[in-house]
């Protein structure tokens, strides 16, 4: 907790920002939703396992949403940047055609869940790729411009890109729309990251409207530890996951916690335990020896089995090439899953306690999204217990309903309102 808080302080201050592993990027979102937003918006959501296009209709306290998921092929995830944006534009076109939106000139909110240095709501300079993406010719560029260029290259759509935002911001906004006490947005999905409302006076890098009381800060907490501050708790399996990734040495906190890496951590521990003759009679299957074959989703499935029973586990072990695993083996695999998922829950709780202490208010709602929080049977309870041990402030963990979509529409709606106000 101490070193995370210090990293945040350093990230916020001009003189230490460069050195901090937790960058605390100001987002230019300075107003939470009032609940009165209305209008029809397009949203793009890029940054997890899937890419989505959405159309959202907001009206006071109601919203309607239609969405489609499109795959991002792995060659596009690691190919040239302009090709990724061309792919996005193709999907957007298909979506608008299907829903007859091609000529509507709709405002669009772009949820782009990677670290950005924002210079305004429609200017986001890509700092680096995370979560397995690694496109050339894009770091250092404004991703909104890259999107607009791709749309213009096609020349067959009228779209008004009004805002770019992180998924954590979307989650905070989407929960704030329902619950005005929301001050923190947390994602525990493919990656992990959090944002919170910080007093403008503390956010030295924010060069927007400094008369506002607070601004949402995207901490990019996934990179916590990249300066060595987590070295005392990283183990050999963490190091193996890191060195086999596309971005070694980066996103070390994220690699200990999030869905992109959790299954692989479990697999590495199982394989090591077998080598020491502690499980599966010392022999692991070809599948078990294959990188990334143990899905993170299995951890939630396995821990969803009633203690002492192994229904989901047996199916998974069959899938993993261990159809005859005995009860002792199953108990060991479950123990490994629990050790890794509860470590993640505890580490996240520590970061949440830090943010709650910084905000210094009771009754703060933490908006949370991501597969681990959604599907893991004990994650929410564990976090509730741990955060309570670590801070005196009261809080509430709220599952976000599609933050990346509704949040994008809400940020676009706030931007549209400001544009209108400027005109009059
Ligand atoms: C990664 C990204 C961050 C995002 C998080 C959750 O950490 O860098 O921007 O919020 O994943 O999707």
PDB file of N, CA, C and O in Angstrom, residues 16-69:
ATOM      1  N   UNK A  16       8.248  14.311 -10.778  1.00  0.00           N
ATOM      2  CA  UNK A  16       8.561  12.893 -10.563  1.00  0.00           C
ATOM      3  C   UNK A  16       7.804  11.977 -11.517  1.00  0.00           C
ATOM      4  O   UNK A  16       8.026  10.770 -11.530  1.00  0.00           O
ATOM      5  N   UNK A  17       6.900  12.565 -12.315  1.00  0.00           N
ATOM      6  CA  UNK A  17       6.035  11.781 -13.198  1.00  0.00           C
ATOM      7  C   UNK A  17       6.831  10.780 -14.059  1.00  0.00           C
ATOM      8  O   UNK A  17       6.490   9.602 -14.146  1.00  0.00           O
ATOM      9  N   UNK A  18       7.886  11.270 -14.684  1.00  0.00           N
ATOM     10  CA  UNK A  18       8.694  10.428 -15.579  1.00  0.00           C
ATOM     11  C   UNK A  18       9.165   9.156 -14.889  1.00  0.00           C
ATOM     12  O   UNK A  18       9.152   8.080 -15.467  1.00  0.00           O
ATOM     13  N   UNK A  19       9.566   9.302 -13.625  1.00  0.00           N
ATOM     14  CA  UNK A  19      10.190   8.183 -12.896  1.00  0.00           C
ATOM     15  C   UNK A  19       9.163   7.194 -12.355  1.00  0.00           C
ATOM     16  O   UNK A  19       9.493   6.056 -12.049  1.00  0.00           O
ATOM     17  N   UNK A  20       7.912   7.615 -12.215  1.00  0.00           N
ATOM     18  CA  UNK A  20       6.932   6.747 -11.559  1.00  0.00           C
ATOM     19  C   UNK A  20       6.465   5.606 -12.462  1.00  0.00           C
ATOM     20  O   UNK A  20       6.292   5.790 -13.670  1.00  0.00           O
ATOM     21  N   UNK A  21       6.225   4.437 -11.867  1.00  0.00           N
ATOM     22  CA  UNK A  21       5.680   3.337 -12.680  1.00  0.00           C
ATOM     23  C   UNK A  21       4.162   3.480 -12.809  1.00  0.00           C
ATOM     24  O   UNK A  21       3.555   2.876 -13.680  1.00  0.00           O
ATOM     25  N   UNK A  22       3.551   4.273 -11.945  1.00  0.00           N
ATOM     26  CA  UNK A  22       2.093   4.478 -12.014  1.00  0.00           C
ATOM     27  C   UNK A  22       1.866   5.900 -12.523  1.00  0.00           C
ATOM     28  O   UNK A  22       2.011   6.874 -11.793  1.00  0.00           O
ATOM     29  N   UNK A  23       1.518   6.000 -13.806  1.00  0.00           N
ATOM     30  CA  UNK A  23       1.621   7.298 -14.477  1.00  0.00           C
ATOM     31  C   UNK A  23       0.521   8.302 -14.143  1.00  0.00           C
ATOM     32  O   UNK A  23       0.701   9.498 -14.301  1.00  0.00           O
ATOM     33  N   UNK A  24      -0.650   7.817 -13.747  1.00  0.00           N
ATOM     34  CA  UNK A  24      -1.725   8.748 -13.353  1.00  0.00           C
ATOM     35  C   UNK A  24      -2.031   9.785 -14.429  1.00  0.00           C
ATOM     36  O   UNK A  24      -1.880  11.003 -14.202  1.00  0.00           O
ATOM     37  N   UNK A  25      -2.449   9.332 -15.587  1.00  0.00           N
ATOM     38  CA  UNK A  25      -2.759  10.251 -16.684  1.00  0.00           C
ATOM     39  C   UNK A  25      -4.100  10.952 -16.455  1.00  0.00           C
ATOM     40  O   UNK A  25      -5.117  10.284 -16.247  1.00  0.00           O
ATOM     41  N   UNK A  26      -4.115  12.302 -16.541  1.00  0.00           N
ATOM     42  CA  UNK A  26      -5.403  13.006 -16.453  1.00  0.00           C
ATOM     43  C   UNK A  26      -6.264  12.678 -17.680  1.00  0.00           C
ATOM     44  O   UNK A  26      -5.736  12.545 -18.780  1.00  0.00           O
ATOM     45  N   UNK A  27      -7.566  12.537 -17.474  1.00  0.00           N
ATOM     46  CA  UNK A  27      -8.424  12.086 -18.595  1.00  0.00           C
ATOM     47  C   UNK A  27      -9.219  13.196 -19.284  1.00  0.00           C
ATOM     48  O   UNK A  27      -9.841  12.945 -20.287  1.00  0.00           O
ATOM     49  N   UNK A  28      -9.285  14.372 -18.700  1.00  0.00           N
ATOM     50  CA  UNK A  28     -10.143  15.453 -19.208  1.00  0.00           C
ATOM     51  C   UNK A  28     -11.621  15.202 -18.942  1.00  0.00           C
ATOM     52  O   UNK A  28     -12.465  15.925 -19.454  1.00  0.00           O
ATOM     53  N   UNK A  29     -11.934  14.177 -18.163  1.00  0.00           N
ATOM     54  CA  UNK A  29     -13.329  14.018 -17.740  1.00  0.00           C
ATOM     55  C   UNK A  29     -13.431  14.653 -16.348  1.00  0.00           C
ATOM     56  O   UNK A  29     -12.862  14.139 -15.380  1.00  0.00           O
ATOM     57  N   UNK A  30     -14.126  15.784 -16.282  1.00  0.00           N
ATOM     58  CA  UNK A  30     -14.177  16.548 -15.032  1.00  0.00           C
ATOM     59  C   UNK A  30     -15.585  16.592 -14.444  1.00  0.00           C
ATOM     60  O   UNK A  30     -15.790  17.157 -13.383  1.00  0.00           O
ATOM     61  N   UNK A  31     -16.539  16.025 -15.174  1.00  0.00           N
ATOM     62  CA  UNK A  31     -17.910  16.030 -14.661  1.00  0.00           C
ATOM     63  C   UNK A  31     -18.461  14.619 -14.685  1.00  0.00           C
ATOM     64  O   UNK A  31     -18.300  13.906 -15.671  1.00  0.00           O
ATOM     65  N   UNK A  32     -19.112  14.248 -13.609  1.00  0.00           N
ATOM     66  CA  UNK A  32     -19.765  12.943 -13.598  1.00  0.00           C
ATOM     67  C   UNK A  32     -21.150  13.115 -14.210  1.00  0.00           C
ATOM     68  O   UNK A  32     -21.677  14.232 -14.273  1.00  0.00           O
ATOM     69  N   UNK A  33     -21.754  12.032 -14.679  1.00  0.00           N
ATOM     70  CA  UNK A  33     -23.064  12.182 -15.320  1.00  0.00           C
ATOM     71  C   UNK A  33     -24.133  12.679 -14.340  1.00  0.00           C
ATOM     72  O   UNK A  33     -24.035  12.416 -13.137  1.00  0.00           O
ATOM     73  N   UNK A  34     -25.104  13.376 -14.865  1.00  0.00           N
ATOM     74  CA  UNK A  34     -26.176  13.879 -14.012  1.00  0.00           C
ATOM     75  C   UNK A  34     -27.352  12.909 -14.005  1.00  0.00           C
ATOM     76  O   UNK A  34     -28.267  13.023 -13.195  1.00  0.00           O
ATOM     77  N   UNK A  35     -27.341  11.967 -14.940  1.00  0.00           N
ATOM     78  CA  UNK A  35     -28.478  11.052 -15.080  1.00  0.00           C
ATOM     79  C   UNK A  35     -29.496  11.599 -16.065  1.00  0.00           C
ATOM     80  O   UNK A  35     -30.476  10.934 -16.400  1.00  0.00           O
ATOM     81  N   UNK A  36     -29.241  12.844 -16.538  1.00  0.00           N
ATOM     82  CA  UNK A  36     -30.204  13.455 -17.465  1.00  0.00           C
ATOM     83  C   UNK A  36     -29.714  13.407 -18.909  1.00  0.00           C
ATOM     84  O   UNK A  36     -30.349  13.980 -19.798  1.00  0.00           O
ATOM     85  N   UNK A  37     -28.573  12.764 -19.137  1.00  0.00           N
ATOM     86  CA  UNK A  37     -28.014  12.734 -20.490  1.00  0.00           C
ATOM     87  C   UNK A  37     -28.998  12.075 -21.441  1.00  0.00           C
ATOM     88  O   UNK A  37     -29.683  11.119 -21.068  1.00  0.00           O
ATOM     89  N   UNK A  38     -29.064  12.598 -22.648  1.00  0.00           N
ATOM     90  CA  UNK A  38     -29.865  11.891 -23.642  1.00  0.00           C
ATOM     91  C   UNK A  38     -29.301  12.031 -25.048  1.00  0.00           C
ATOM     92  O   UNK A  38     -28.449  12.876 -25.313  1.00  0.00           O
ATOM     93  N   UNK A  39     -29.755  11.157 -25.923  1.00  0.00           N
ATOM     94  CA  UNK A  39     -29.292  11.165 -27.307  1.00  0.00           C
ATOM     95  C   UNK A  39     -28.874   9.775 -27.755  1.00  0.00           C
ATOM     96  O   UNK A  39     -28.892   8.819 -26.971  1.00  0.00           O
ATOM     97  N   UNK A  40     -28.522   9.714 -29.036  1.00  0.00           N
ATOM     98  CA  UNK A  40     -28.129   8.427 -29.610  1.00  0.00           C
ATOM     99  C   UNK A  40     -26.641   8.490 -29.955  1.00  0.00           C
ATOM    100  O   UNK A  40     -26.197   9.462 -30.581  1.00  0.00           O
ATOM    101  N   UNK A  41     -25.901   7.490 -29.543  1.00  0.00           N
ATOM    102  CA  UNK A  41     -24.449   7.523 -29.689  1.00  0.00           C
ATOM    103  C   UNK A  41     -23.926   6.205 -30.236  1.00  0.00           C
ATOM    104  O   UNK A  41     -24.478   5.145 -29.956  1.00  0.00           O
ATOM    105  N   UNK A  42     -22.821   6.307 -30.964  1.00  0.00           N
ATOM    106  CA  UNK A  42     -22.091   5.098 -31.322  1.00  0.00           C
ATOM    107  C   UNK A  42     -20.951   4.948 -30.325  1.00  0.00           C
ATOM    108  O   UNK A  42     -20.455   5.956 -29.788  1.00  0.00           O
ATOM    109  N   UNK A  43     -20.539   3.717 -30.076  1.00  0.00           N
ATOM    110  CA  UNK A  43     -19.362   3.513 -29.229  1.00  0.00           C
ATOM    111  C   UNK A  43     -18.516   2.395 -29.817  1.00  0.00           C
ATOM    112  O   UNK A  43     -19.037   1.446 -30.412  1.00  0.00           O
ATOM    113  N   UNK A  44     -17.217   2.543 -29.682  1.00  0.00           N
ATOM    114  CA  UNK A  44     -16.289   1.484 -30.057  1.00  0.00           C
ATOM    115  C   UNK A  44     -15.588   1.044 -28.789  1.00  0.00           C
ATOM    116  O   UNK A  44     -15.276   1.884 -27.937  1.00  0.00           O
ATOM    117  N   UNK A  45     -15.337  -0.232 -28.675  1.00  0.00           N
ATOM    118  CA  UNK A  45     -14.689  -0.743 -27.471  1.00  0.00           C
ATOM    119  C   UNK A  45     -13.544  -1.662 -27.890  1.00  0.00           C
ATOM    120  O   UNK A  45     -13.765  -2.793 -28.305  1.00  0.00           O
ATOM    121  N   UNK A  46     -12.332  -1.140 -27.780  1.00  0.00           N
ATOM    122  CA  UNK A  46     -11.149  -1.927 -28.145  1.00  0.00           C
ATOM    123  C   UNK A  46     -10.233  -2.034 -26.936  1.00  0.00           C
ATOM    124  O   UNK A  46      -9.927  -1.026 -26.305  1.00  0.00           O
ATOM    125  N   UNK A  47      -9.827  -3.275 -26.621  1.00  0.00           N
ATOM    126  CA  UNK A  47      -8.874  -3.358 -25.517  1.00  0.00           C
ATOM    127  C   UNK A  47      -8.945  -4.609 -24.692  1.00  0.00           C
ATOM    128  O   UNK A  47      -8.134  -4.814 -23.803  1.00  0.00           O
ATOM    129  N   UNK A  48      -9.899  -5.467 -24.960  1.00  0.00           N
ATOM    130  CA  UNK A  48      -9.951  -6.737 -24.231  1.00  0.00           C
ATOM    131  C   UNK A  48      -9.763  -7.860 -25.239  1.00  0.00           C
ATOM    132  O   UNK A  48      -9.055  -7.703 -26.233  1.00  0.00           O
ATOM    133  N   UNK A  49     -10.433  -8.969 -24.981  1.00  0.00           N
ATOM    134  CA  UNK A  49     -10.307 -10.069 -25.932  1.00  0.00           C
ATOM    135  C   UNK A  49     -11.088  -9.790 -27.209  1.00  0.00           C
ATOM    136  O   UNK A  49     -10.750 -10.282 -28.271  1.00  0.00           O
ATOM    137  N   UNK A  50     -12.136  -8.981 -27.099  1.00  0.00           N
ATOM    138  CA  UNK A  50     -12.970  -8.715 -28.276  1.00  0.00           C
ATOM    139  C   UNK A  50     -13.028  -7.245 -28.600  1.00  0.00           C
ATOM    140  O   UNK A  50     -12.829  -6.399 -27.737  1.00  0.00           O
ATOM    141  N   UNK A  51     -13.363  -6.970 -29.853  1.00  0.00           N
ATOM    142  CA  UNK A  51     -13.623  -5.596 -30.246  1.00  0.00           C
ATOM    143  C   UNK A  51     -15.136  -5.493 -30.462  1.00  0.00           C
ATOM    144  O   UNK A  51     -15.749  -6.395 -31.031  1.00  0.00           O
ATOM    145  N   UNK A  52     -15.751  -4.417 -29.963  1.00  0.00           N
ATOM    146  CA  UNK A  52     -17.196  -4.296 -30.103  1.00  0.00           C
ATOM    147  C   UNK A  52     -17.585  -2.953 -30.688  1.00  0.00           C
ATOM    148  O   UNK A  52     -16.911  -1.938 -30.470  1.00  0.00           O
ATOM    149  N   UNK A  53     -18.684  -2.969 -31.427  1.00  0.00           N
ATOM    150  CA  UNK A  53     -19.306  -1.726 -31.873  1.00  0.00           C
ATOM    151  C   UNK A  53     -20.681  -1.688 -31.227  1.00  0.00           C
ATOM    152  O   UNK A  53     -21.363  -2.718 -31.140  1.00  0.00           O
ATOM    153  N   UNK A  54     -21.070  -0.509 -30.750  1.00  0.00           N
ATOM    154  CA  UNK A  54     -22.358  -0.406 -30.057  1.00  0.00           C
ATOM    155  C   UNK A  54     -23.116   0.828 -30.508  1.00  0.00           C
ATOM    156  O   UNK A  54     -22.510   1.826 -30.914  1.00  0.00           O
ATOM    157  N   UNK A  55     -24.428   0.751 -30.433  1.00  0.00           N
ATOM    158  CA  UNK A  55     -25.235   1.962 -30.570  1.00  0.00           C
ATOM    159  C   UNK A  55     -26.074   2.057 -29.301  1.00  0.00           C
ATOM    160  O   UNK A  55     -26.668   1.070 -28.852  1.00  0.00           O
ATOM    161  N   UNK A  56     -26.034   3.241 -28.701  1.00  0.00           N
ATOM    162  CA  UNK A  56     -26.646   3.415 -27.382  1.00  0.00           C
ATOM    163  C   UNK A  56     -27.603   4.603 -27.414  1.00  0.00           C
ATOM    164  O   UNK A  56     -27.252   5.668 -27.916  1.00  0.00           O
ATOM    165  N   UNK A  57     -28.793   4.378 -26.903  1.00  0.00           N
ATOM    166  CA  UNK A  57     -29.724   5.500 -26.774  1.00  0.00           C
ATOM    167  C   UNK A  57     -29.885   5.797 -25.302  1.00  0.00           C
ATOM    168  O   UNK A  57     -30.279   4.928 -24.522  1.00  0.00           O
ATOM    169  N   UNK A  58     -29.502   7.025 -24.925  1.00  0.00           N
ATOM    170  CA  UNK A  58     -29.618   7.432 -23.517  1.00  0.00           C
ATOM    171  C   UNK A  58     -30.826   8.321 -23.358  1.00  0.00           C
ATOM    172  O   UNK A  58     -31.064   9.219 -24.173  1.00  0.00           O
ATOM    173  N   UNK A  59     -31.589   8.072 -22.323  1.00  0.00           N
ATOM    174  CA  UNK A  59     -32.614   9.043 -21.940  1.00  0.00           C
ATOM    175  C   UNK A  59     -32.607   9.029 -20.414  1.00  0.00           C
ATOM    176  O   UNK A  59     -32.077   8.091 -19.816  1.00  0.00           O
ATOM    177  N   UNK A  60     -33.164  10.087 -19.773  1.00  0.00           N
ATOM    178  CA  UNK A  60     -33.002  10.174 -18.325  1.00  0.00           C
ATOM    179  C   UNK A  60     -33.335   8.856 -17.626  1.00  0.00           C
ATOM    180  O   UNK A  60     -34.439   8.345 -17.740  1.00  0.00           O
ATOM    181  N   UNK A  61     -32.321   8.320 -16.967  1.00  0.00           N
ATOM    182  CA  UNK A  61     -32.426   7.085 -16.176  1.00  0.00           C
ATOM    183  C   UNK A  61     -32.805   5.833 -16.978  1.00  0.00           C
ATOM    184  O   UNK A  61     -33.213   4.824 -16.420  1.00  0.00           O
ATOM    185  N   UNK A  62     -32.695   5.931 -18.299  1.00  0.00           N
ATOM    186  CA  UNK A  62     -32.928   4.720 -19.093  1.00  0.00           C
ATOM    187  C   UNK A  62     -31.881   4.650 -20.181  1.00  0.00           C
ATOM    188  O   UNK A  62     -31.379   5.662 -20.645  1.00  0.00           O
ATOM    189  N   UNK A  63     -31.576   3.431 -20.565  1.00  0.00           N
ATOM    190  CA  UNK A  63     -30.725   3.355 -21.747  1.00  0.00           C
ATOM    191  C   UNK A  63     -31.005   2.073 -22.511  1.00  0.00           C
ATOM    192  O   UNK A  63     -31.437   1.076 -21.957  1.00  0.00           O
ATOM    193  N   UNK A  64     -30.773   2.181 -23.811  1.00  0.00           N
ATOM    194  CA  UNK A  64     -31.013   1.032 -24.665  1.00  0.00           C
ATOM    195  C   UNK A  64     -29.741   0.825 -25.472  1.00  0.00           C
ATOM    196  O   UNK A  64     -29.088   1.784 -25.865  1.00  0.00           O
ATOM    197  N   UNK A  65     -29.374  -0.420 -25.697  1.00  0.00           N
ATOM    198  CA  UNK A  65     -28.081  -0.649 -26.325  1.00  0.00           C
ATOM    199  C   UNK A  65     -28.130  -1.859 -27.249  1.00  0.00           C
ATOM    200  O   UNK A  65     -28.731  -2.870 -26.908  1.00  0.00           O
ATOM    201  N   UNK A  66     -27.537  -1.707 -28.422  1.00  0.00           N
ATOM    202  CA  UNK A  66     -27.359  -2.864 -29.301  1.00  0.00           C
ATOM    203  C   UNK A  66     -25.877  -2.965 -29.604  1.00  0.00           C
ATOM    204  O   UNK A  66     -25.224  -1.941 -29.833  1.00  0.00           O
ATOM    205  N   UNK A  67     -25.350  -4.189 -29.595  1.00  0.00           N
ATOM    206  CA  UNK A  67     -23.910  -4.279 -29.848  1.00  0.00           C
ATOM    207  C   UNK A  67     -23.572  -5.530 -30.630  1.00  0.00           C
ATOM    208  O   UNK A  67     -24.354  -6.482 -30.679  1.00  0.00           O
ATOM    209  N   UNK A  68     -22.416  -5.489 -31.269  1.00  0.00           N
ATOM    210  CA  UNK A  68     -21.912  -6.656 -31.988  1.00  0.00           C
ATOM    211  C   UNK A  68     -20.438  -6.839 -31.672  1.00  0.00           C
ATOM    212  O   UNK A  68     -19.705  -5.850 -31.556  1.00  0.00           O
ATOM    213  N   UNK A  69     -20.048  -8.088 -31.560  1.00  0.00           N
ATOM    214  CA  UNK A  69     -18.639  -8.392 -31.280  1.00  0.00           C
ATOM    215  C   UNK A  69     -17.940  -8.785 -32.569  1.00  0.00           C
ATOM    216  O   UNK A  69     -18.512  -9.516 -33.382  1.00  0.00           O
TER     217      UNK A  69
END
